[in-house]
Coordinates of C-alpha atoms and ligand atoms in Angstrom, one line a residue:
X1 CA 25.6 -180.5 -78.8
X2 CA 23.5 -182.5 -76.3
X3 CA 23.5 -182.1 -72.5
X4 CA 23.9 -185.3 -70.5
X5 CA 23.2 -185.9 -66.8
X6 CA 26.7 -186.8 -65.4
X7 CA 26.5 -186.5 -61.6
X8 CA 24.8 -184.9 -58.6
X9 CA 26.1 -181.6 -57.4
X10 CA 26.9 -183.1 -54.1
X11 CA 29.1 -185.8 -55.7
X12 CA 31.8 -183.1 -56.4
X13 CA 33.9 -182.4 -53.3
X14 CA 35.7 -179.1 -52.5
X15 CA 39.2 -180.5 -52.7
X16 CA 39.1 -183.0 -55.4
X17 CA 37.9 -183.1 -59.0
X18 CA 35.4 -185.8 -60.2
X19 CA 35.9 -187.6 -63.5
X20 CA 32.7 -188.4 -65.4
X21 CA 32.3 -189.8 -68.9
X22 CA 30.1 -189.0 -71.8
X23 CA 30.6 -191.9 -74.3
X24 CA 34.4 -192.0 -74.7
X25 CA 35.0 -188.4 -73.5
X26 CA 36.5 -188.0 -70.0
X27 CA 35.2 -184.8 -68.3
X28 CA 36.5 -183.3 -65.1
X29 CA 34.1 -181.6 -62.8
X30 CA 35.6 -179.0 -60.4
X31 CA 34.0 -177.0 -57.7
X32 CA 34.8 -173.3 -57.8
X33 CA 33.2 -171.6 -54.8
X34 CA 29.5 -172.6 -55.0
X35 CA 29.7 -173.3 -58.7
X36 CA 30.9 -176.1 -60.9
X37 CA 33.1 -176.2 -64.0
X38 CA 33.5 -178.9 -66.6
X39 CA 36.9 -179.4 -68.3
X40 CA 38.6 -182.0 -70.4
X41 CA 39.5 -184.9 -68.1
X42 CA 43.0 -185.6 -69.4
X43 CA 46.0 -183.3 -69.3
X44 CA 46.7 -181.8 -72.7
X45 CA 50.4 -182.6 -72.2
X46 CA 50.6 -186.4 -71.8
X47 CA 47.0 -187.4 -71.0
X48 CA 47.2 -187.8 -67.2
X49 CA 43.9 -188.2 -65.4
X50 CA 43.3 -184.7 -64.0
X51 CA 41.0 -186.0 -61.3
X52 CA 44.1 -187.5 -59.6
X53 CA 45.7 -184.0 -59.5
X54 CA 45.7 -181.5 -56.7
X55 CA 43.6 -178.4 -56.1
X56 CA 45.4 -175.7 -54.2
X57 CA 45.6 -171.9 -54.3
X58 CA 43.0 -171.7 -57.2
X59 CA 45.1 -174.0 -59.3
X60 CA 44.8 -177.6 -60.5
X61 CA 48.1 -179.4 -60.7
X62 CA 48.5 -182.4 -63.0
X63 CA 49.5 -185.5 -61.1
X64 CA 52.1 -186.6 -63.7
X65 CA 54.4 -183.7 -64.8
X66 CA 52.9 -180.9 -62.8
X67 CA 51.3 -178.7 -65.5
X68 CA 49.0 -176.2 -63.8
X69 CA 45.7 -174.7 -64.8
X70 CA 43.5 -172.0 -63.2
X71 CA 40.4 -173.7 -61.6
X72 CA 38.3 -170.7 -62.5
X73 CA 38.6 -170.9 -66.3
X74 CA 41.0 -173.8 -67.1
X75 CA 43.6 -171.3 -68.3
X76 CA 47.2 -172.6 -68.6
X77 CA 49.5 -171.4 -65.7
X78 CA 52.5 -173.7 -66.0
X79 CA 53.9 -176.1 -68.5
X80 CA 54.6 -178.8 -69.6
X81 CA 51.1 -178.5 -71.0
X82 CA 51.1 -175.8 -73.7
X83 CA 47.3 -175.4 -73.9
X84 CA 44.6 -174.3 -71.6
X85 CA 41.9 -176.9 -70.7
X86 CA 39.0 -177.2 -73.0
X87 CA 35.8 -176.2 -71.2
X88 CA 32.5 -178.1 -71.6
X89 CA 29.0 -176.5 -71.2
X90 CA 27.5 -177.3 -67.8
X91 CA 24.2 -176.7 -66.1
X92 CA 22.9 -177.6 -62.7
X93 CA 19.2 -178.4 -62.5
X94 CA 17.6 -179.6 -59.2
X95 CA 20.9 -180.7 -57.8
X96 CA 21.7 -182.7 -61.0
X97 CA 24.8 -181.8 -63.1
X98 CA 24.3 -181.8 -66.9
X99 CA 27.4 -181.4 -69.2
X100 CA 27.6 -181.0 -72.9
X101 CA 29.2 -183.6 -75.1
X102 CA 31.2 -181.1 -77.1
X103 CA 33.8 -178.6 -75.7
X104 CA 33.2 -174.9 -76.1
X105 CA 35.2 -173.4 -79.0
X106 CA 37.6 -170.8 -77.7
X107 CA 40.5 -171.1 -80.2
X108 CA 41.9 -167.7 -81.2
X109 CA 44.7 -166.4 -83.2
X110 CA 45.8 -162.9 -82.6
X111 CA 45.2 -160.7 -85.7
X112 CA 48.3 -159.8 -87.7
X113 CA 48.3 -156.2 -86.4
X114 CA 52.0 -155.9 -85.4
X115 CA 54.9 -154.9 -87.6
X116 CA 57.5 -156.6 -85.4
X117 CA 59.4 -159.8 -86.1
X118 CA 60.3 -162.1 -83.2
X119 CA 62.8 -164.9 -83.9
X120 CA 63.2 -168.0 -81.7
X121 CA 66.4 -170.0 -82.2
X122 CA 65.8 -173.7 -81.3
X123 CA 62.4 -175.4 -81.4
X124 CA 62.9 -177.7 -78.5
X125 CA 61.3 -177.5 -75.1
X126 CA 61.9 -173.8 -74.6
X127 CA 61.6 -172.6 -78.2
X128 CA 58.3 -174.3 -78.9
X129 CA 56.8 -173.2 -75.6
X130 CA 57.9 -169.6 -76.3
X131 CA 56.3 -169.6 -79.8
X132 CA 53.1 -170.9 -78.3
X133 CA 53.2 -168.4 -75.5
X134 CA 53.8 -165.4 -77.8
X135 CA 50.5 -166.1 -79.6
X136 CA 48.7 -167.0 -76.3
X137 CA 49.7 -163.7 -74.9
X138 CA 48.4 -161.9 -78.0
X139 CA 51.4 -161.1 -80.2
X140 CA 50.2 -160.6 -83.7
X141 CA 53.6 -160.0 -85.5
X142 CA 55.8 -162.5 -87.3
X143 CA 57.1 -165.4 -85.3
X144 CA 60.1 -167.3 -86.9
X145 CA 61.0 -170.5 -85.2
X146 CA 64.4 -171.8 -86.4
X147 CA 65.8 -175.2 -85.8
X148 CA 68.6 -177.2 -87.5
X149 CA 66.7 -180.4 -86.9
X150 CA 64.0 -181.2 -89.4
X151 CA 60.7 -181.8 -87.7
X152 CA 62.0 -180.3 -84.4
X153 CA 59.7 -179.6 -81.6
X154 CA 59.2 -183.1 -80.1
X155 CA 59.2 -184.7 -76.7
X156 CA 62.9 -185.7 -76.3
X157 CA 62.3 -187.0 -72.7
X158 CA 60.8 -190.2 -74.1
X159 CA 64.0 -191.0 -76.1
X160 CA 65.9 -192.5 -73.1
X161 CA 62.8 -193.9 -71.4
X162 CA 60.7 -195.6 -74.2
X163 CA 62.3 -195.2 -77.6
X164 CA 65.6 -197.0 -77.0
X165 CA 63.7 -199.6 -74.9
X166 CA 62.0 -200.5 -78.1
X167 CA 58.6 -199.5 -76.8
X168 CA 58.0 -196.4 -79.0
X169 CA 59.2 -196.2 -82.6
X170 CA 60.9 -192.9 -83.4
X171 CA 58.1 -191.9 -85.7
X172 CA 55.7 -192.0 -82.7
X173 CA 57.7 -189.6 -80.5
X174 CA 55.1 -187.0 -79.7
X175 CA 55.4 -183.7 -81.5
X176 CA 55.0 -180.8 -79.1
X177 CA 52.5 -179.1 -81.6
X178 CA 50.9 -180.4 -84.8
X179 CA 51.2 -178.8 -88.2
X180 CA 47.7 -177.3 -88.0
X181 CA 48.8 -175.4 -84.9
X182 CA 51.8 -173.8 -86.7
X183 CA 49.6 -173.0 -89.7
X184 CA 46.7 -171.5 -87.7
X185 CA 49.0 -169.5 -85.4
X186 CA 51.1 -168.3 -88.3
X187 CA 54.3 -169.6 -86.8
X188 CA 56.9 -169.8 -89.5
X189 CA 59.2 -172.8 -89.1
X190 CA 62.6 -172.6 -90.7
X191 CA 64.8 -175.6 -90.9
X192 CA 68.2 -174.0 -90.8
X193 CA 71.2 -173.7 -88.5
X194 CA 72.1 -170.4 -86.9
X195 CA 75.8 -169.6 -87.4
X196 CA 76.2 -166.3 -85.7
X197 CA 74.4 -163.4 -83.9
X198 CA 75.0 -159.7 -84.0
X199 CA 73.1 -158.5 -80.9
X200 CA 73.8 -154.8 -81.5
X201 CA 72.3 -154.9 -85.0
X202 CA 69.7 -157.5 -84.1
X203 CA 70.8 -159.8 -86.9
X204 CA 71.2 -163.6 -87.1
X205 CA 73.2 -165.3 -89.8
X206 CA 72.3 -168.8 -91.0
X207 CA 74.8 -171.3 -92.3
X208 CA 73.2 -171.1 -95.7
X209 CA 74.3 -167.5 -95.9
X210 CA 70.9 -165.9 -95.2
X211 CA 70.6 -163.1 -92.7
X212 CA 67.5 -162.4 -90.5
X213 CA 66.7 -159.2 -88.8
X214 CA 64.6 -159.3 -85.6
X215 CA 63.0 -156.9 -83.2
X216 CA 63.3 -159.4 -80.4
X217 CA 64.9 -162.8 -80.2
X218 CA 64.9 -165.8 -77.9
X219 CA 67.9 -168.1 -77.9
X220 CA 66.9 -171.7 -76.9
X221 CA 69.5 -173.9 -78.5
X222 CA 69.7 -176.5 -75.6
X223 CA 72.7 -178.7 -74.9
X224 CA 75.2 -180.6 -77.0
X225 CA 76.3 -184.0 -75.5
X226 CA 79.9 -183.9 -74.3
X227 CA 81.9 -186.1 -76.6
X228 CA 84.1 -188.9 -75.4
X229 CA 87.7 -187.9 -75.9
X230 CA 89.4 -191.3 -76.1
X231 CA 91.0 -193.4 -78.8
X232 CA 88.3 -195.3 -80.6
X233 CA 85.6 -192.8 -79.7
X234 CA 84.8 -192.3 -83.3
X235 CA 83.9 -195.9 -84.0
X236 CA 80.4 -196.2 -85.5
X237 CA 78.9 -197.9 -82.4
X238 CA 79.8 -195.2 -80.0
X239 CA 76.7 -193.1 -79.4
X240 CA 75.3 -190.1 -77.5
X241 CA 71.6 -189.5 -76.9
X242 CA 70.0 -186.1 -77.4
X243 CA 67.9 -186.2 -80.5
X244 CA 65.5 -188.5 -82.3
X245 CA 68.2 -189.2 -84.9
X246 CA 70.6 -190.4 -82.1
X247 CA 67.9 -192.7 -80.8
X248 CA 67.3 -194.2 -84.2
X249 CA 71.1 -194.7 -84.6
X250 CA 71.1 -196.6 -81.3
X251 CA 68.1 -198.7 -82.3
X252 CA 69.7 -199.5 -85.8
X253 CA 72.7 -200.9 -84.0
X254 CA 71.4 -202.5 -80.8
X255 CA 70.3 -206.1 -80.9
X256 CA 69.0 -208.1 -77.9
X257 CA 71.8 -210.2 -76.5
X258 CA 74.5 -207.7 -77.3
X259 CA 76.7 -206.1 -74.7
X260 CA 76.4 -202.4 -74.1
X261 CA 78.8 -200.3 -72.0
X262 CA 77.4 -197.0 -70.8
X263 CA 80.0 -194.4 -69.9
X264 CA 78.7 -192.1 -67.2
X265 CA 76.1 -192.1 -64.5
X266 CA 74.0 -189.1 -65.5
X267 CA 70.2 -189.3 -65.5
X268 CA 70.3 -190.0 -69.3
X269 CA 73.0 -192.7 -68.8
X270 CA 71.0 -194.5 -66.1
X271 CA 67.7 -194.2 -67.9
X272 CA 69.4 -195.6 -71.0
X273 CA 70.8 -198.4 -68.9
X274 CA 67.3 -199.3 -67.9
X275 CA 65.9 -199.1 -71.4
X276 CA 68.7 -201.0 -73.1
X277 CA 68.5 -203.7 -70.5
X278 CA 64.7 -203.9 -71.1
X279 CA 65.5 -204.2 -74.8
X280 CA 67.5 -207.3 -74.0
X281 CA 71.1 -206.1 -73.9
X282 CA 73.7 -206.9 -71.3
X283 CA 74.4 -203.5 -69.7
X284 CA 77.4 -202.4 -67.8
X285 CA 77.6 -198.8 -66.5
X286 CA 81.0 -197.2 -65.9
X287 CA 80.2 -194.8 -63.1
X288 CA 82.3 -192.3 -61.2
X289 CA 80.0 -192.4 -58.1
X290 CA 79.3 -195.7 -56.3
X291 CA 75.7 -194.5 -55.8
X292 CA 74.0 -192.9 -58.7
X293 CA 72.1 -189.6 -58.1
X294 CA 73.4 -189.5 -54.4
X295 CA 74.2 -185.8 -55.0
X296 CA 70.6 -185.0 -56.0
X297 CA 68.5 -187.6 -54.3
X298 CA 70.7 -188.5 -51.3
X299 CA 72.3 -191.8 -50.5
X300 CA 69.2 -193.8 -49.5
X301 CA 67.2 -193.1 -52.7
X302 CA 70.3 -193.4 -54.8
X303 CA 71.0 -196.9 -53.3
X304 CA 67.3 -197.9 -53.9
X305 CA 67.5 -196.9 -57.6
X306 CA 70.9 -198.8 -57.9
X307 CA 69.3 -201.8 -56.3
X308 CA 66.4 -201.6 -58.8
X309 CA 69.0 -201.6 -61.7
X310 CA 71.0 -204.4 -60.2
X311 CA 67.8 -206.5 -59.6
X312 CA 67.2 -206.1 -63.3
X313 CA 70.7 -207.2 -64.3
X314 CA 72.5 -203.9 -64.8
X315 CA 76.1 -204.0 -63.6
X316 CA 77.5 -200.7 -62.2
X317 CA 81.3 -200.5 -62.0
X318 CA 83.3 -197.8 -60.3
X319 CA 86.7 -199.6 -60.3
X320 CA 88.1 -198.2 -63.5
X321 CA 87.6 -195.5 -66.0
X322 CA 87.5 -196.0 -69.8
X323 CA 90.8 -195.2 -71.5
X324 CA 90.2 -196.6 -75.0
X325 CA 87.4 -198.1 -77.2
X326 CA 88.9 -201.1 -78.9
X327 CA 88.0 -202.2 -82.4
X328 CA 88.9 -201.8 -86.0
X329 CA 85.7 -201.1 -87.9
X330 CA 83.4 -201.7 -85.0
X331 CA 83.4 -201.6 -81.3
X332 CA 84.9 -204.7 -79.7
X333 CA 85.8 -203.7 -76.1
X334 CA 86.3 -200.9 -73.7
X335 CA 89.7 -200.8 -72.0
X336 CA 89.8 -199.5 -68.4
X337 CA 92.7 -197.7 -66.6
X338 CA 92.9 -200.7 -64.2
X339 CA 93.9 -202.9 -67.1
X340 CA 90.6 -204.6 -67.5
X341 CA 88.9 -205.2 -70.9
X342 CA 85.1 -205.2 -71.1
X343 CA 83.8 -206.8 -74.3
X344 CA 81.3 -204.6 -75.9
X345 CA 79.1 -204.3 -79.0
X346 CA 78.1 -200.7 -78.4
X347 CA 79.0 -197.8 -76.2
X348 CA 76.7 -195.1 -75.0
X349 CA 78.2 -191.9 -73.7
X350 CA 76.2 -190.1 -71.0
X351 CA 78.6 -187.7 -69.4
X352 CA 76.5 -184.5 -69.6
X353 CA 76.0 -181.7 -72.1
X354 CA 77.6 -178.3 -73.0
X355 CA 75.3 -175.4 -73.6
X356 CA 75.0 -175.1 -77.4
X357 CA 76.1 -171.5 -77.6
X358 CA 79.0 -171.6 -80.2
X359 CA 77.0 -169.4 -82.6
X360 CA 76.8 -166.7 -79.8
X361 CA 80.5 -166.4 -79.3
X362 CA 80.2 -162.6 -79.3
X363 CA 78.0 -162.6 -76.2
X364 CA 79.6 -162.8 -72.7
X365 CA 79.5 -166.5 -71.6
X366 CA 79.9 -168.2 -68.3
X367 CA 82.7 -170.7 -67.7
X368 CA 80.3 -173.6 -68.8
X369 CA 79.5 -171.6 -72.0
X370 CA 76.0 -170.7 -70.9
X371 CA 74.5 -167.3 -71.2
X372 CA 73.8 -165.3 -68.0
X373 CA 70.3 -163.9 -68.0
X374 CA 68.5 -161.7 -65.5
X375 CA 65.4 -162.7 -63.5
X376 CA 63.3 -162.0 -66.6
X377 CA 65.5 -164.2 -68.8
X378 CA 66.9 -161.2 -70.6
X379 CA 70.5 -161.4 -72.0
X380 CA 70.7 -157.8 -73.4
X381 CA 68.5 -155.4 -75.2
X382 CA 66.1 -157.2 -77.5
X383 CA 67.6 -160.6 -76.6
X384 CA 66.4 -163.4 -74.2
X385 CA 67.6 -166.9 -73.5
X386 CA 65.9 -169.9 -71.9
X387 CA 66.4 -173.6 -71.2
X388 CA 69.7 -175.5 -71.0
X389 CA 71.8 -172.6 -72.2
X390 CA 70.6 -170.2 -69.6
X391 CA 72.2 -169.4 -66.2
X392 CA 69.4 -167.6 -64.3
X393 CA 69.0 -166.4 -60.7
X394 CA 67.2 -169.0 -58.5
X395 CA 66.7 -167.8 -55.0
X396 CA 69.4 -165.2 -55.6
X397 CA 72.0 -167.7 -56.9
X398 CA 73.1 -168.1 -60.5
X399 CA 72.0 -171.6 -61.6
X400 CA 71.8 -173.6 -64.8
X401 CA 69.4 -176.4 -64.6
X402 CA 68.6 -178.9 -67.3
X403 CA 64.9 -179.7 -66.7
X404 CA 62.2 -179.9 -69.4
X405 CA 59.4 -178.1 -67.5
X406 CA 61.8 -175.4 -66.3
X407 CA 63.0 -174.7 -69.8
X408 CA 59.4 -174.2 -70.8
X409 CA 58.6 -172.0 -67.8
X410 CA 61.6 -169.8 -68.6
X411 CA 60.5 -169.6 -72.2
X412 CA 57.0 -168.5 -71.1
X413 CA 58.6 -165.8 -68.9
X414 CA 60.8 -164.7 -71.8
X415 CA 57.8 -164.5 -74.1
X416 CA 55.9 -162.3 -71.7
X417 CA 58.9 -160.0 -71.3
X418 CA 59.5 -159.8 -75.1
X419 CA 56.0 -158.3 -75.2
X420 CA 56.9 -155.7 -72.6
X421 CA 56.0 -157.7 -69.4
X422 CA 58.0 -157.9 -66.2
X423 CA 57.8 -161.6 -65.2
X424 CA 60.2 -163.5 -63.1
X425 CA 60.7 -167.1 -62.1
X426 CA 58.8 -167.7 -58.9
X427 CA 58.3 -171.5 -59.0
X428 CA 59.9 -174.7 -57.8
X429 CA 62.1 -176.6 -60.3
X430 CA 60.6 -180.0 -61.1
X431 CA 61.8 -183.0 -63.1
X432 CA 61.1 -186.7 -63.4
X433 CA 63.2 -189.7 -64.2
X434 CA 62.1 -193.2 -65.2
X435 CA 63.8 -196.5 -64.4
X436 CA 62.4 -200.0 -64.9
X437 CA 58.8 -198.8 -65.0
X438 CA 59.2 -196.6 -61.9
X439 CA 58.8 -192.8 -62.2
X440 CA 60.7 -190.7 -59.6
X441 CA 59.5 -187.1 -59.2
X442 CA 61.9 -184.4 -57.9
X443 CA 60.8 -181.0 -56.6
X444 CA 63.2 -178.3 -55.5
X445 CA 66.9 -177.8 -56.0
X446 CA 68.8 -178.8 -52.9
X447 CA 72.6 -178.7 -52.9
X448 CA 72.7 -179.3 -49.2
X449 CA 70.3 -180.4 -46.5
X450 CA 70.5 -181.0 -42.7
X451 CA 67.6 -183.4 -42.4
X452 CA 66.0 -186.1 -44.5
X453 CA 63.0 -188.2 -43.6
X454 CA 60.9 -190.7 -45.4
X455 CA 57.3 -191.8 -45.5
X456 CA 57.5 -195.3 -47.0
X457 CA 60.5 -197.2 -48.0
X458 CA 62.6 -196.0 -51.1
X459 CA 63.4 -199.7 -51.7
X460 CA 59.7 -200.5 -51.9
X461 CA 57.8 -197.6 -53.4
X462 CA 55.5 -195.8 -52.8
X463 CA 57.6 -193.4 -50.8
X464 CA 58.3 -189.7 -50.2
X465 CA 61.7 -188.4 -49.1
X466 CA 61.6 -184.9 -47.6
X467 CA 64.9 -182.9 -47.5
X468 CA 65.0 -179.9 -45.2
X469 CA 67.5 -177.2 -44.3
X470 CA 66.9 -175.0 -41.3
X471 CA 63.5 -176.4 -40.8
X472 CA 62.3 -175.5 -44.4
X473 CA 61.7 -178.0 -47.2
X474 CA 64.4 -177.7 -49.9
X475 CA 63.6 -180.7 -52.0
X476 CA 61.2 -183.7 -52.2
X477 CA 61.8 -186.9 -54.0
X478 CA 59.0 -189.4 -54.5
X479 CA 57.8 -192.4 -56.3
X480 CA 54.1 -193.3 -56.8
X481 CA 52.9 -190.4 -54.7
X482 CA 51.6 -188.3 -57.5
X483 CA 48.8 -186.4 -55.8
X484 CA 50.9 -185.4 -52.8
X485 CA 53.7 -184.2 -55.2
X486 CA 51.2 -182.3 -57.2
X487 CA 50.1 -180.5 -54.0
X488 CA 53.7 -179.9 -52.9
X489 CA 54.5 -178.4 -56.4
X490 CA 52.1 -175.6 -55.5
X491 CA 52.8 -175.4 -51.7
X492 CA 56.6 -175.2 -52.1
X493 CA 56.3 -172.0 -54.0
X494 CA 56.3 -170.4 -50.6
X495 CA 58.8 -171.4 -47.9
X496 CA 57.3 -174.6 -46.5
X497 CA 58.2 -175.6 -43.0
X498 CA 59.2 -179.3 -42.7
X499 CA 56.6 -179.9 -40.0
X500 CA 53.8 -178.4 -42.0
X501 CA 54.9 -180.5 -45.0
X502 CA 54.7 -183.7 -42.9
X503 CA 51.2 -182.8 -41.7
X504 CA 50.2 -182.3 -45.3
X505 CA 51.8 -185.6 -46.4
X506 CA 50.2 -187.6 -43.6
X507 CA 46.7 -186.2 -44.1
Ligands
FAD601 P1 66.3 -178.6 -76.5 O1 65.0 -179.2 -76.1 O2 67.5 -179.5 -76.6 O3 66.1 -177.8 -77.8 C1 67.2 -177.1 -78.4 C2 66.9 -177.0 -79.9 O4 67.8 -176.1 -80.5 C3 67.1 -178.4 -80.6 O5 66.0 -178.8 -81.3 C4 68.3 -178.1 -81.5 O6 68.3 -178.8 -82.8 C5 68.2 -176.6 -81.8 N1 69.5 -176.0 -82.1 C6 70.7 -176.1 -81.4 N2 71.6 -175.3 -82.0 C7 71.0 -174.7 -83.1 C8 71.5 -173.8 -84.1 N3 72.7 -173.3 -84.1 N4 70.6 -173.4 -85.0 C9 69.4 -173.9 -85.1 N5 68.9 -174.7 -84.1 C10 69.7 -175.1 -83.2 N6 64.3 -183.3 -68.4 C11 63.3 -183.6 -67.4 O7 62.9 -182.6 -66.7 N7 62.8 -184.8 -67.3 C12 63.2 -185.8 -68.1 O8 62.7 -186.9 -67.9 C13 64.2 -185.6 -69.0 N8 64.6 -186.6 -69.8 C14 65.5 -186.4 -70.8 C15 65.9 -187.4 -71.7 C16 66.8 -187.2 -72.7 C17 67.2 -188.3 -73.6 C18 67.4 -185.9 -72.9 C19 68.4 -185.6 -74.0 C20 67.0 -184.9 -72.0 C21 66.1 -185.1 -71.0 N9 65.7 -184.1 -70.1 C22 64.7 -184.3 -69.2 C23 66.3 -182.7 -70.2 C24 65.4 -181.8 -71.1 O9 65.1 -182.5 -72.3 C25 66.1 -180.5 -71.4 O10 66.4 -179.9 -70.2 C26 65.3 -179.6 -72.3 O11 65.0 -180.3 -73.5 C27 66.0 -178.3 -72.5 O12 65.2 -177.6 -73.4 P2 65.9 -176.6 -74.4 O13 64.8 -175.9 -75.2 O14 66.9 -175.7 -73.7 O15 66.8 -177.5 -75.4

């Protein structure tokens, strides 16, 4: 390892990281009190430049998907990153900063000193985050990670954004962890489907007849796309999109120049509209709402996103609902209840998901089939749930929220509590959505607001829209305002007065 002179001490400011390079390695210098630290320059999640992130309350927040790390030691605080930052050796001599060209080695696997077996059902966002967190938090016992999908544990958020746009082959969908990680961390992956659960006897049954005993279990089976219940819905070109296999089926069928009808105006439906359009298909969306996302983002931003879709050739229709998919061996048209017939080569159904809790029929379930958990994500003794299947208390209200980062946060909380901790969700829900090359960030969970104000114009990003209720920020939507959103991700953990937020945004 060689030290390289990379900056002067005075080049690094109090409130912003500085990116320096040694050959091809990007290194981030951060000021911690009167000292400096050197960390990897890119977020371990998706490679965002961390120098563009925000420093606040002793944490560095990633500008892209809001992973958080302790400034002091680079330790992981919040996902979607699943690893702490790699630290580089650093010395300051006569006001000059010298950094090493190799990161310090701090990988550790807890010794196998625990007799217990923890089982995780579902290796998606929540399940994989929980398996990682159990080891990170020192659990040395057996960890069994079960998923019915071979090769599970990948980033499904890219499916609707890049894969069906033809920009990322399914084999290149990023895995959440690589094979070496599972091996080194002794995480046993089982490719099997869980059929039932006996929570009293702490036993899971698999569809192949095997039974598994556990000391603690986390259920993280996610959502199942709601099927279309119409004549013709079983034709081969009627698709849903949840898994890599679904994305591959869509790609195997879709050809530029074809006509796609998308049923639904969910985030996945609209992201798919953008992607299929970019892939060269004619796209019509059959929506229930005239303005997509108005409920979550308000009318103005919803209209701006609709305008972006329309400018790119997507047609959104609200004048009729699908009553039948026509065709003998293949999709030919979608019939609407107003008598119209839309010619189609493929249909994509994006009308939401149902929590995948059928194997847990013996547990009490909410009306939507989710599992109610307490603030620590616990269902009952020895059993926890996280992600899309969990209804959890958010600001005192039971909520089920389908966000990637939140599923992973819940999983980390569950992992800590499976180990005897007492952690609760104290953060701000965050998600992102991608349309025609524009990324929209959402912080908060507002069902109602009494004021909304903008910096910039939602029709011409960059912009920030601030939603307030009783003078306190309840949600923020933004496009191309990454650093400010990273700062808000931290600041909104405490009630943030709207005035103060505006002062921060304008600074
Ligand atoms: P999942 O990630 O779905 O994982 C559940 C796993 O359980 C699956 O691998 C499944 O195979 C397995 N499983 C289910 N039943 C069984 C069983 N009986 N036995 C064994 N295994 C089982 N959120 C965002 O915040 N931002 C986005 O941009 C975004 N984009 C998305 C794009 C798409 C196409 C989709 C489908 C979702 C997107 N989401 C996004 C939502 C986000 O992916 C989910 O909220 C998140 O994946 C939920 O995590 P989870 O662990 O609960 O479920």
